């Protein structure tokens, strides 16, 4: 009798057999009912309670609660040469080594004596955990997670939390006998019921209707739902102290790993992997790490076994330079006047902006040569980050390593030539010898300039105690020192290069967003690799969501998510997820919650509450890490959030320069007082020191801007240091723990390289969506001043302005105009009649007429919602100048 296998998929199935995995060994015992949560109940409060609703104790990680294994501490270092592990529960470390797998690596050797049954393996693990093992001085230790128990469950997800959902197919095939139905000819397909499944079968050439066939089906897939436990945050302080807010002290072992990586100039990095089935101590297995784009051979340590999760420290890979191009193009340029040896300068070569360092012993006027890969020569490599409003700062690419760097330039016109006589190693050169370009001398910024100074956040990633939750430190560094990779490699595949970024950065926002989503699709894990189900209760939406999202590892953040409201029959086809994002962010941005405050300058923007530790003392940092992950996931899934942040926070996310103009947007009065100090001849009369007075809930306290600041007087000599310290405090240090967690959560999912095509305005539009603008309400509640004060709306230029905005600007451009003038794309819920200024009073949208001799482009003042509109001579000129001002202004508050 012929044997046939399935030709098609399941048309419909009954409920598949499902198993439920809980990483609490006491899952079979009676669970205590979690208390109903409200706004005043926080995850940290539940952590310290006996509820099993989620989380681990915020006390010592070395003392887990009875019956619940802890997630192993994460460790790693750039100098580690192998893989290392440590038994869970704080047992002694057991060091093993691993190696990078080459393309022709052979199969793993098997141990001479395979382990015995499960009972013997348990004894082996216990004895290994209780024994001492010597470690190599050049290695570090790592942790493994004990295997979790799996029990059958009909629903599998009957409790709130995050579930790692996987499907496995094990067991023998299922054999059925079916009869060929009437009317079926040989080679035709027909549908039959085989047990609970319906399958399609192709009739063999030798069979006819009425014949009996035997078919073999693969076993029914089994769905496993593993309930994940909340991971604690680790304090980024390497001295073992903790700022509270839900973070725990860094263990001494992890602290050593981070210190070693910092001293070597690298980043500590480890990975959680699952030991495959039938792999026992002493056996080797291969690990693929997509994030690192590498593959490793790991030896199973003595205290681990099948299906256990262990943490590996990969060997430091050799530094990978960008791939060499098959041909290069040689350029010859003249060193411009004012450039010193070893000083960088930028120039346009064949339409491509590059950063070149003047060689030693070369003086201005001499000609130098450099090469660029032909396949990477693209037009307009100067990213659209430069405008008069960015105080002259722009991003450019360095020739030596093709990385992006912020520079401030003084432009000089100049010619550059290719040279076909400089062909090295057979590389080709272009025949066109004359390429006009612009040479830009880099401002070395050695002296402080109030109008030019800029700083960029630097995020140094560190390993945390928990394998799923890394930590880090944030600081502000001079903008010219900030460097960003221009390549993104994932799973041994280059997803983007600087040429891709340069090509897409000139496109429209919709095209940029589509390109970004294509990168996200490459990073999204396949459905076959498992997905995450998040189950929440509506009456405890925020708390359940925090517990769920904070239990996920970074690899889970890039898996497919399914949101489910407990007790509701809705199927998540997109609408449930959209509602979940909206409700979550609406609650967490609520000023009454205590984490965020309405901005003083703009009631539509939210700023971080410096006293959030008072509102949520046990876990305010947990909320900011959670929000960072939600913002990153929303960007990843193209979902919208209900909350506009102040502009400098978007700059922190993108790594854009922070200037004193950002301080002006946040607090104009404070900015003006600092600016006055730059013109004062005698500062001693002000009796200033390096402190600032903060008031929290009626209590005043002095904060030192630098160590020992209360003993250091401000003088003319140290005024630049005082101004810089004030900017850093207001833009970062005041809320550094919160911003650190926000950034860490955001970059748990979003690669920074893919964000380089966006500016802060575009990032806000993508996250918050394009607003619904009532043009009649906007026009009705606008006021006029300057040249337009007399005629108002009847002025010809004003009529042109509203015609352009209403008829020729699409929804995106209308939103960008709002950002340009008010600082945000948000519209007050009560309309433009209640638009506020920086003093909290009503400041309606104002169009101020000015002379064309005064300004060439429209100029915006976000502090009081005013646009200075030159008295243009034609509607076409107004449209072109207004559009240029809106699209080019991404930083700052005016365009000269």
GROMACS .gro file of N, CA and C in nm, residues 79-80 84 95 97 134-140 260:
model
   39
   79UNK      N    1   3.862   4.123   2.711
   79UNK     CA    2   3.990   4.054   2.709
   79UNK      C    3   3.976   3.906   2.740
   80UNK      N    4   3.853   3.860   2.765
   80UNK     CA    5   3.836   3.719   2.799
   80UNK      C    6   3.867   3.633   2.679
   84UNK      N    7   3.295   3.106   3.017
   84UNK     CA    8   3.303   3.076   3.159
   84UNK      C    9   3.164   3.068   3.219
   95UNK      N   10   3.566   2.729   3.561
   95UNK     CA   11   3.611   2.796   3.441
   95UNK      C   12   3.631   2.696   3.329
   97UNK      N   13   3.699   2.693   2.880
   97UNK     CA   14   3.742   2.776   2.768
   97UNK      C   15   3.663   2.740   2.643
  134UNK      N   16   3.962   2.570   4.028
  134UNK     CA   17   4.061   2.673   4.002
  134UNK      C   18   4.028   2.744   3.873
  135UNK      N   19   4.066   2.871   3.863
  135UNK     CA   20   4.039   2.951   3.743
  135UNK      C   21   4.167   3.012   3.692
  136UNK      N   22   4.168   3.031   3.562
  136UNK     CA   23   4.283   3.094   3.498
  136UNK      C   24   4.280   3.242   3.525
  137UNK      N   25   4.394   3.304   3.545
  137UNK     CA   26   4.398   3.445   3.578
  137UNK      C   27   4.354   3.533   3.463
  138UNK      N   28   4.355   3.481   3.340
  138UNK     CA   29   4.315   3.559   3.225
  138UNK      C   30   4.168   3.540   3.190
  139UNK      N   31   4.094   3.468   3.275
  139UNK     CA   32   3.955   3.441   3.242
  139UNK      C   33   3.866   3.496   3.351
  140UNK      N   34   3.736   3.501   3.317
  140UNK     CA   35   3.636   3.543   3.414
  140UNK      C   36   3.533   3.433   3.425
  260UNK      N   37   3.781   4.566   3.377
  260UNK     CA   38   3.880   4.516   3.281
  260UNK      C   39   3.846   4.560   3.140
   0.00000   0.00000   0.00000
